[in-house]
Every structure is written in C-alpha cells, then in structure tokens.
Amino acid sequence: MFGDSALYFITFDIKEKKLTFVKILRLQDMDGIVLTEEKINGIQERFRQHIENLGDADLEVEKEKLCYLIQNEDQRISSSVDKINIYATIILTVLPLALAVIDLKAIIAFPFLLILGIVLIVYSLVNICAYVFKAIKVQGISKSTFSDLRGSQEKEKEILLQYQYDWQQLKYKAQLFVSYVLNLQEWVILILVLTVGISIGIAFQEIGDNKTPTNGVGDSKVITLNISDVEEPYNQAAVKWKELLLEIEKESCKHIVFIGNYDKVPVFFKELDKYDDLEIDFLQDSQMDKEQIKIIREER
C-alpha cells in the first residue's frame, strides 16, 4: 500500500471475473467514490422524470432541499480540507525535528522488534505524506453552466436539474476527501501506538544496558558496560569503571579479562597502563554488541 493505492499480486478480479497477477487499486476509482459520466446521466434522467409533473410549491421544496444538501457537502469538503491541512502542518513540523535528533548508529544497535517498529513508523509517515499530496492534487469537479439555464424553456426545472448535478458532483468529491481523512487518522493512530511501544522498549533496553549484572563465580565477578557511556561523567557505566580502578588501587583485584567485539581497544583502557602488577587479558566475541564490553575481574 502506498497512499491511496494498493498493489495486489495474484488476485481474482471480481469485476472482470478473471485471475490477475498484478492489480493496482486506487481509492478514487472505487465504487461510491468515482462518479462516471454514465452514472451522473442516469441520476439526472431519473431526477428529471421525478420533477416532471411537480407543481410550483413542490419545486420550491425540492430547490430548498438541494440548496441544503449542496451546503452540507461544501461543509464536509471544507472540514476535511482543514483536517488534512492540520496533518500536513504536523508532518512538516515534526518530521524535520525527528530527522535532526535520530541517531542511525543507535538505531542499528536496537533489537529487531524495535527496528521493525521504527521502519513501520517511517512507512506510515510516507503514506501520510502520500495522502496529503494526493489531496492537494485532487482535480476540480464539473459544474452546471449558466448557458444551459439561459437556453432552457423551463427555467424552474432546469435550475433544479443544475442543483441536482452540482450536488452529486460535490457529494462524491466530499466522500473522497472524507475517505482521505479517515485513512490519515488510521495511519496517525498507528504511529501513536508504535511510538508508545517503541518508547517503552527503548526505556527497558536502557535500563538493561545500564544495569550492571554481577555474577559471583568463585572469586570472580562479571560486569557489563556500554563503551560510549564510560567516558561520560556521572554515567552509571563510568561510575562502575571508577569503582573497578579503585579496587585495583587497593590491590583487591589481580586479574582482569575484557570480552568484547571491538575493532580497536577503547581509549579508557589506557588508564590501566600504570598498574604493572595487574594481569590483563583481551578476548574477542563476534556475537557481542560492538557498543558493549564485559569485564571479568578476579579478586585476590
């Protein structure tokens, strides 16, 4: 699906009564949305027969009713356009801000479900933009002309036919715009749900990343740190690193093993160069996140 168009593969076309390998359906081509020339001519002919034998009083009632219906459809179109403009304003405001703060490297490190959620949000935004642009490009409608009224011998009935014609045109255009708005609302709701879900997922991931698991294995302890967080003052990972250095200073730690998937040794490892009696080993684990490192410390 892309905006108001949907692509189907290997489907059965009910109208043509045959199997189709590729079928593109557009919202504005569906029944109830599109008003063909044949259809409007049929409606006009039935209405012409309806008013053929009506008196002046009944014709006046029909006229008032049609004026009301035309006004109602105009209001539906106006209301729909206002909502579409609101969505367009939100997209033009939020999208640049989101692109400015998104860290692609951080997104790549997310779990698959979070990445999938972000991809769905982007897909939803693309569809919203497609609907907005499609609404902007909607063609005008055909309306009755004054020349038809001027050349008619029964102007009271002719003007009713013109009102009927204009109402039908406006009704189908209003239905198209309302359909755009309803579809836009569905995509917006999907984005809100995904945003809440992703926010909760990221929050839990950050809690898991910042939480330092300590597993007692004999006289050894294991901690996990985010490499980028170690160099940030007052970060929990930085605090854990300083605590490790303090234990080394107190000579309560004699052996350290670093396990990670790093391409190069992190800068903060240089702080260990001054400890000559400390035994240090580096192990590579290709399955680990490149942004994390495990430290196994053996106590004296």
XYZ file of C-alpha atoms in Angstrom:
300
model
C 0.000 0.000 0.000
C 1.221 3.451 -0.915
C -1.106 6.305 -0.067
C -4.486 5.750 -1.709
C -3.125 2.983 -3.945
C -2.871 -0.699 -3.087
C -0.882 -3.255 -5.088
C -2.149 -6.840 -5.188
C -0.302 -9.863 -6.547
C -2.102 -12.942 -7.901
C -5.661 -11.870 -7.123
C -9.087 -12.557 -8.592
C -10.713 -9.505 -10.161
C -14.435 -9.751 -9.358
C -15.480 -7.114 -11.910
C -13.533 -8.650 -14.780
C -14.117 -12.191 -13.437
C -10.582 -13.360 -14.074
C -7.340 -14.069 -12.268
C -4.927 -11.131 -12.306
C -1.242 -11.401 -11.434
C -0.816 -7.694 -10.705
C -3.664 -5.356 -9.762
C -3.463 -1.733 -8.617
C -6.496 -0.349 -6.809
C -6.890 3.358 -6.166
C -9.273 4.843 -3.648
C -10.652 7.402 -6.090
C -11.532 4.643 -8.581
C -13.661 2.612 -6.158
C -17.456 2.442 -6.190
C -19.017 5.206 -4.129
C -16.028 7.455 -4.755
C -15.892 7.850 -8.531
C -18.760 9.465 -10.442
C -18.740 8.401 -14.074
C -20.463 10.292 -16.861
C -22.819 7.367 -17.388
C -23.780 7.330 -13.731
C -24.443 11.066 -13.452
C -26.508 10.991 -16.654
C -28.649 8.214 -15.195
C -29.147 10.152 -11.963
C -30.087 13.285 -13.878
C -32.585 11.433 -16.054
C -34.317 9.873 -13.044
C -34.476 13.260 -11.319
C -35.858 14.863 -14.490
C -38.677 12.316 -14.505
C -39.254 12.916 -10.792
C -39.833 16.671 -11.168
C -41.656 16.466 -14.481
C -45.165 16.697 -13.005
C -44.403 18.621 -9.800
C -46.176 21.879 -9.065
C -44.530 25.185 -8.194
C -44.800 24.582 -4.436
C -43.179 21.155 -4.697
C -40.472 22.509 -6.968
C -39.688 25.154 -4.358
C -39.389 22.466 -1.686
C -37.042 20.454 -3.914
C -34.975 23.570 -4.500
C -34.630 24.308 -0.774
C -33.639 20.716 -0.098
C -30.993 20.703 -2.822
C -29.567 24.000 -1.579
C -29.271 22.473 1.890
C -27.569 19.349 0.515
C -25.099 21.421 -1.522
C -24.239 23.498 1.528
C -23.785 20.341 3.602
C -21.368 18.797 1.090
C -19.423 22.061 0.905
C -19.037 21.945 4.681
C -17.864 18.314 4.564
C -15.220 19.214 1.999
C -14.129 22.282 3.956
C -13.898 20.319 7.214
C -11.912 17.538 5.540
C -9.507 20.015 3.942
C -8.945 21.668 7.337
C -8.074 18.307 8.915
C -5.745 17.413 6.043
C -4.006 20.787 6.452
C -3.555 20.067 10.164
C -1.934 16.710 9.391
C 0.279 18.356 6.771
C 1.376 21.008 9.278
C 2.195 18.358 11.880
C 4.250 16.349 9.387
C 6.155 19.402 8.147
C 6.905 20.384 11.753
C 7.672 17.043 13.384
C 9.489 15.265 10.543
C 12.483 17.671 10.297
C 12.849 17.649 14.097
C 12.764 13.855 14.170
C 15.377 13.594 11.412
C 17.609 16.020 13.312
C 17.648 14.001 16.544
C 17.676 10.461 15.137
C 20.958 8.620 15.692
C 21.217 5.984 12.955
C 24.089 4.201 14.695
C 21.999 3.828 17.832
C 19.024 2.540 15.826
C 21.147 -0.144 14.155
C 22.118 -1.432 17.604
C 18.448 -1.808 18.639
C 16.767 -5.236 18.833
C 14.937 -6.429 15.729
C 11.444 -5.628 17.054
C 12.385 -2.015 17.822
C 13.951 -1.605 14.372
C 10.803 -3.105 12.805
C 8.650 -0.638 14.749
C 10.756 2.296 13.545
C 10.512 1.038 9.948
C 6.712 0.853 10.293
C 6.634 4.430 11.610
C 8.644 5.608 8.602
C 6.314 3.649 6.302
C 3.288 5.235 7.987
C 4.765 8.721 7.583
C 5.366 8.046 3.892
C 1.721 7.015 3.473
C 0.510 10.116 5.313
C 2.612 12.305 3.024
C 1.233 10.450 0.000
C -2.352 11.092 1.138
C -1.647 14.773 1.793
C -0.034 15.270 -1.613
C -2.852 13.345 -3.289
C -5.458 15.551 -1.618
C -3.615 18.636 -2.833
C -3.628 17.298 -6.397
C -7.327 16.319 -6.458
C -8.855 17.630 -9.655
C -11.781 20.027 -9.690
C -15.320 18.920 -10.395
C -17.645 19.605 -13.286
C -20.464 22.030 -12.547
C -23.542 23.203 -14.363
C -23.273 26.197 -16.682
C -25.390 29.323 -16.984
C -25.739 28.827 -20.736
C -27.821 25.663 -20.159
C -30.147 27.594 -17.873
C -30.429 30.531 -20.250
C -31.339 28.313 -23.188
C -33.965 26.294 -21.304
C -37.699 26.844 -21.798
C -38.470 25.612 -18.259
C -36.020 27.514 -16.138
C -37.605 26.493 -12.809
C -36.994 22.828 -13.573
C -33.659 23.407 -15.311
C -32.192 25.144 -12.281
C -33.286 22.203 -10.135
C -31.505 19.851 -12.519
C -28.396 22.001 -12.239
C -28.612 21.983 -8.436
C -29.002 18.207 -8.553
C -25.973 17.905 -10.849
C -23.801 20.139 -8.641
C -24.885 18.274 -5.515
C -23.921 14.893 -6.978
C -20.522 16.214 -8.024
C -19.896 17.744 -4.593
C -21.145 14.629 -2.794
C -18.642 12.356 -4.490
C -15.802 14.813 -4.003
C -16.730 15.127 -0.314
C -16.777 11.337 0.018
C -13.278 11.177 -1.472
C -11.930 13.778 0.963
C -13.639 12.126 3.932
C -12.054 8.822 2.897
C -8.654 10.523 2.789
C -9.181 11.896 6.301
C -10.330 8.539 7.710
C -7.303 6.773 6.232
C -4.999 9.505 7.531
C -6.454 9.068 11.011
C -5.749 5.324 10.894
C -2.104 5.934 9.982
C -1.771 8.585 12.701
C -3.215 6.198 15.310
C -0.777 3.502 14.155
C 2.129 5.937 14.545
C 0.993 6.892 18.058
C 0.704 3.232 19.113
C 4.106 2.378 17.622
C 5.700 5.451 19.207
C 4.438 4.495 22.658
C 5.547 0.884 22.181
C 8.998 1.862 20.913
C 9.456 4.386 23.733
C 8.679 1.701 26.306
C 11.005 -0.749 24.538
C 13.874 1.756 24.428
C 13.338 2.606 28.098
C 13.544 -1.054 29.098
C 16.624 -1.543 26.918
C 18.386 1.415 28.531
C 17.556 0.030 31.962
C 19.003 -3.319 30.906
C 22.112 -1.712 29.411
C 22.802 0.488 32.420
C 22.127 -2.265 34.901
C 25.411 -3.951 35.703
C 24.897 -7.646 36.306
C 27.252 -9.042 38.906
C 27.531 -12.813 38.955
C 29.609 -14.478 41.602
C 31.737 -17.251 40.095
C 34.133 -18.333 42.822
C 36.301 -15.271 43.481
C 35.418 -13.651 40.131
C 32.835 -11.021 39.234
C 31.423 -10.035 35.839
C 30.213 -6.583 34.837
C 28.868 -5.318 31.503
C 29.449 -1.750 30.353
C 28.464 0.404 27.386
C 31.751 1.618 25.904
C 30.415 5.038 24.928
C 28.955 5.623 28.406
C 32.207 5.035 30.276
C 33.640 8.370 29.137
C 30.531 10.315 30.161
C 30.829 11.810 33.658
C 28.289 10.654 36.259
C 27.010 7.900 33.984
C 26.428 4.593 35.761
C 28.897 2.845 33.460
C 31.530 5.493 34.264
C 30.893 5.013 37.992
C 31.373 1.244 37.682
C 34.623 1.788 35.800
C 35.919 4.129 38.500
C 34.942 1.584 41.160
C 36.997 -1.023 39.303
C 40.018 1.302 39.194
C 39.594 1.931 42.911
C 39.664 -1.802 43.629
C 42.828 -2.103 41.560
C 44.350 0.754 43.565
C 43.507 -1.126 46.757
C 45.155 -4.211 45.250
C 41.981 -6.219 45.757
C 41.912 -7.185 42.077
C 44.761 -9.134 40.479
C 43.416 -10.306 37.130
C 41.021 -8.712 34.600
C 39.602 -10.231 31.415
C 37.963 -7.965 28.821
C 35.496 -9.609 26.419
C 34.045 -7.667 23.505
C 33.505 -7.280 19.773
C 35.507 -4.079 19.424
C 37.562 -3.194 16.355
C 40.075 -1.290 18.442
C 40.884 -1.067 22.113
C 38.736 1.600 23.833
C 40.562 4.765 24.871
C 39.798 4.412 28.572
C 41.851 1.179 28.705
C 44.949 3.390 28.801
C 44.144 4.102 32.446
C 45.313 0.549 33.225
C 48.842 1.069 31.872
C 50.106 2.326 35.219
C 49.256 -0.898 37.037
C 52.295 -3.109 36.435
C 51.193 -5.932 38.724
C 47.766 -6.273 37.114
C 47.281 -9.208 34.758
C 45.092 -8.247 31.787
C 43.658 -10.451 29.028
C 41.618 -9.414 25.978
C 39.155 -11.824 24.352
C 37.152 -11.285 21.156
C 33.481 -12.318 20.926
C 31.928 -11.687 17.495
C 28.414 -12.318 18.850
C 28.519 -9.377 21.249
C 27.228 -5.879 20.601
C 30.095 -3.660 19.452
C 28.944 -0.973 21.878
C 29.271 -3.228 24.930
C 32.109 -4.893 26.785
C 32.201 -7.485 29.559
C 34.786 -7.268 32.318
C 35.645 -10.306 34.429
C 37.644 -9.372 37.495
C 39.353 -11.875 39.742
C 39.722 -10.792 43.344
C 42.792 -11.500 45.427
